Amino acid sequence: EVQLVESGGGLVQPGRSLRLSCAASGFTFDDYAMYWVRQAPGKGLEWVAGISWNGGDIGYADSVKGRFTISRDNAKNSLYLQMNSLRVEDTALYYCTKGAGVSLALGWFDPWGQGTLVTVSS
Amino acid sequence: DIQMTQSPSSLSASVGDRVTITCQASHDISNHLNWYHQKPGKAPKLLIYDASNLETGVPSRFSGSGSGTDFTFTISSLQPEDIATYYCQQYDNLPTYTFGQGTKLEIK
């Protein structure tokens, strides 16, 4: 069974940094692109970042470009999101989700983890 | 950027009803359109990919159609467990992806 388990969320002050992790199991991790999607409290889904199987292709939403960095460690079956210069509007539940193939071209997401909550507040 | 407009934003229907949700893209996205639902307190789940392909294990009462800019998601006979918020998502403008604003489906 595919499992995605996010961690690293918490309460952080504006301007500070946080690193999210996603531990993957139940599938061959380096056969798939991976993504982060977030959901602000009571709001809809917002794609944040995506990374191809080997990290060769990466994409970011305009709202996080230059502040967030997605990465992966295939040896550890893990996905990461380094979040710098955090803003109040980054407050959200952050989901890790698996792509449909090695590249970012097959752009559907399944399954999803349960999410890790990031709260940015002073 | 490609904008996705879903309608309606909320919907109330009875068990057994046929339910339809639409999603309109601001530009031609071919068939690069997916549908998810999110039950209360749960993570989203993929239902339909590439506009009309049913994800493995998803009940056949769910279907999708459309291409270009106009897409439709249909539940042929609404069941109580279908209560959720439904989202469309485009992936034509790689490497960025856009979700619709969601349709909250309730039982009447």
XYZ file of C-alpha atoms in Angstrom:
230
model
C 0.000 0.000 0.000
C 1.297 3.440 -0.941
C 1.883 5.632 2.095
C 2.955 9.260 2.270
C 3.640 10.694 5.708
C 4.383 14.403 6.078
C 6.189 15.958 9.021
C 7.908 19.167 10.030
C 4.969 21.524 10.336
C 4.414 23.827 13.260
C 4.066 27.407 14.443
C 6.678 29.806 13.078
C 7.083 33.570 13.051
C 6.897 35.576 9.829
C 10.249 35.750 8.081
C 11.511 32.513 9.594
C 12.155 29.148 7.921
C 10.747 25.650 8.140
C 11.561 22.379 6.410
C 8.851 19.870 5.614
C 9.525 16.196 4.950
C 7.493 13.457 3.326
C 8.377 9.812 3.897
C 7.179 7.557 1.083
C 6.647 3.810 1.131
C 4.820 1.108 -0.793
C 6.091 2.059 -4.247
C 9.340 2.584 -6.153
C 9.960 6.188 -5.141
C 12.391 7.096 -7.926
C 9.878 6.020 -10.587
C 7.638 8.998 -9.875
C 7.504 12.754 -9.823
C 6.386 14.196 -6.494
C 4.524 17.328 -5.501
C 3.503 19.596 -2.642
C -0.028 21.011 -2.553
C -1.372 23.242 0.225
C -4.750 24.211 1.591
C -5.259 27.308 3.705
C -7.834 26.901 6.504
C -11.311 26.734 4.992
C -9.994 27.360 1.487
C -9.339 25.414 -1.694
C -6.311 23.553 -3.006
C -3.203 25.350 -4.245
C -0.364 23.551 -6.019
C 2.980 24.649 -4.510
C 5.842 22.761 -6.165
C 6.720 19.681 -8.190
C 9.896 17.692 -8.865
C 10.629 15.000 -11.453
C 12.007 11.611 -10.540
C 15.643 12.708 -10.510
C 15.203 16.367 -9.647
C 16.012 17.405 -13.202
C 12.726 19.265 -13.666
C 11.266 21.452 -10.953
C 8.379 23.887 -10.912
C 7.007 26.368 -8.381
C 3.860 28.387 -7.977
C 4.480 32.108 -8.418
C 3.368 32.651 -4.815
C 6.373 30.712 -3.458
C 9.002 31.098 -6.192
C 12.297 32.339 -4.766
C 11.296 31.447 -1.190
C 10.556 27.711 -1.282
C 12.805 24.892 -2.515
C 11.603 21.392 -3.306
C 14.071 18.504 -3.219
C 14.153 14.751 -2.908
C 16.463 12.020 -1.664
C 15.701 8.845 -3.593
C 18.010 6.800 -1.388
C 15.855 7.743 1.600
C 12.499 7.646 -0.232
C 11.904 11.183 0.956
C 10.578 14.471 -0.401
C 11.333 17.834 1.158
C 10.124 21.416 1.062
C 12.439 24.095 2.416
C 10.355 27.163 3.182
C 12.183 30.455 3.778
C 10.924 33.987 4.394
C 7.589 32.625 5.527
C 4.547 34.879 5.375
C 1.241 34.835 7.206
C -0.426 33.839 3.915
C 1.687 30.640 3.810
C -0.404 29.294 6.697
C -1.914 26.047 5.402
C -2.080 22.289 5.564
C 0.716 21.051 3.298
C 0.103 17.803 1.441
C 2.695 15.574 -0.186
C 1.370 13.762 -3.237
C 2.642 11.341 -5.837
C 2.640 11.934 -9.566
C 1.625 9.493 -12.293
C 5.028 9.011 -13.904
C 8.691 9.985 -13.847
C 8.207 13.444 -15.305
C 6.025 16.431 -14.472
C 4.108 15.870 -17.745
C 1.589 13.393 -16.337
C 0.124 15.994 -14.054
C -2.327 14.209 -11.821
C -1.800 13.544 -8.151
C -2.587 10.350 -6.293
C -2.446 9.378 -3.523
C -2.034 12.169 -0.993
C -0.656 12.155 2.528
C -2.687 13.438 5.446
C -0.819 16.733 5.515
C 1.250 18.719 7.979
C -0.003 22.045 9.306
C 2.142 25.150 8.985
C 1.037 28.218 10.930
C 2.854 31.491 10.334
C 2.056 33.998 13.037
C 3.765 36.432 15.348
C -1.425 31.708 -16.344
C -4.403 29.453 -16.907
C -7.415 30.153 -14.713
C -9.974 27.481 -13.901
C -13.567 28.472 -13.167
C -15.775 25.885 -11.525
C -19.523 26.083 -11.145
C -21.548 25.967 -9.102
C -19.594 26.788 -5.939
C -22.102 24.785 -3.917
C -24.797 22.305 -4.744
C -27.542 20.511 -2.840
C -29.068 17.355 -4.313
C -31.041 14.302 -3.254
C -29.831 10.715 -3.100
C -30.277 9.176 -6.528
C -30.071 12.514 -8.374
C -27.814 13.097 -11.357
C -25.286 15.769 -10.409
C -23.214 17.847 -12.838
C -20.303 20.178 -12.150
C -18.605 22.249 -14.817
C -15.080 23.600 -15.127
C -13.985 26.183 -17.660
C -10.375 26.930 -18.535
C -9.213 30.387 -19.583
C -7.199 28.839 -22.427
C -7.369 25.636 -24.467
C -5.951 22.860 -22.286
C -6.763 19.918 -24.593
C -7.803 17.057 -22.286
C -5.316 17.942 -19.521
C -7.941 18.117 -16.835
C -8.393 16.044 -13.694
C -11.109 15.757 -11.033
C -10.733 15.116 -7.311
C -13.000 15.017 -4.333
C -12.178 15.830 -0.733
C -14.364 14.458 2.010
C -14.572 16.486 5.225
C -11.369 16.209 7.246
C -9.692 13.981 4.661
C -7.057 14.351 1.965
C -8.178 14.802 -1.647
C -8.598 11.740 -3.847
C -8.198 11.467 -7.608
C -11.377 10.418 -9.434
C -10.866 11.239 -13.123
C -7.686 11.973 -15.097
C -7.241 13.282 -18.630
C -10.822 14.591 -18.628
C -12.591 11.253 -18.957
C -10.486 8.397 -17.595
C -11.788 6.801 -14.418
C -9.077 6.164 -11.853
C -8.750 2.519 -10.823
C -11.139 1.587 -8.033
C -13.378 4.637 -8.454
C -17.091 3.797 -8.807
C -18.498 3.938 -12.318
C -21.213 6.409 -11.304
C -18.495 9.060 -11.623
C -17.631 10.279 -15.128
C -15.989 13.178 -16.890
C -16.108 14.692 -20.355
C -14.919 17.654 -22.364
C -11.866 19.054 -24.086
C -10.432 22.428 -24.941
C -11.889 24.885 -22.452
C -15.129 23.271 -21.250
C -15.349 20.227 -19.023
C -18.088 18.398 -17.149
C -18.022 16.059 -14.160
C -21.083 13.912 -13.514
C -22.337 11.660 -10.751
C -25.038 9.532 -12.360
C -26.815 8.621 -9.128
C -25.806 10.512 -6.002
C -24.956 8.401 -2.962
C -24.692 9.618 0.658
C -20.942 8.876 0.680
C -20.417 11.312 -2.208
C -20.713 14.278 0.129
C -17.480 16.153 -0.476
C -15.924 19.151 -2.149
C -15.037 18.509 -5.782
C -12.095 20.146 -7.565
C -10.956 20.284 -11.159
C -7.234 20.718 -11.914
C -5.394 21.524 -15.142
C -1.883 20.488 -16.118
C -1.521 21.940 -19.595
C 0.733 24.838 -18.657
C 3.685 22.833 -17.306
C 5.385 22.960 -14.915
C 2.513 24.773 -13.192
C -0.819 23.331 -12.206
C -4.061 25.071 -11.293
C -7.078 23.935 -9.304
C -10.594 25.229 -9.633
C -12.064 26.905 -6.578
C -14.117 23.843 -5.630
C -17.765 22.767 -5.542
C -19.224 21.804 -2.174
C -21.786 19.053 -2.628
C -24.422 18.465 0.045
C -27.356 16.112 0.420
C -30.780 17.724 0.337
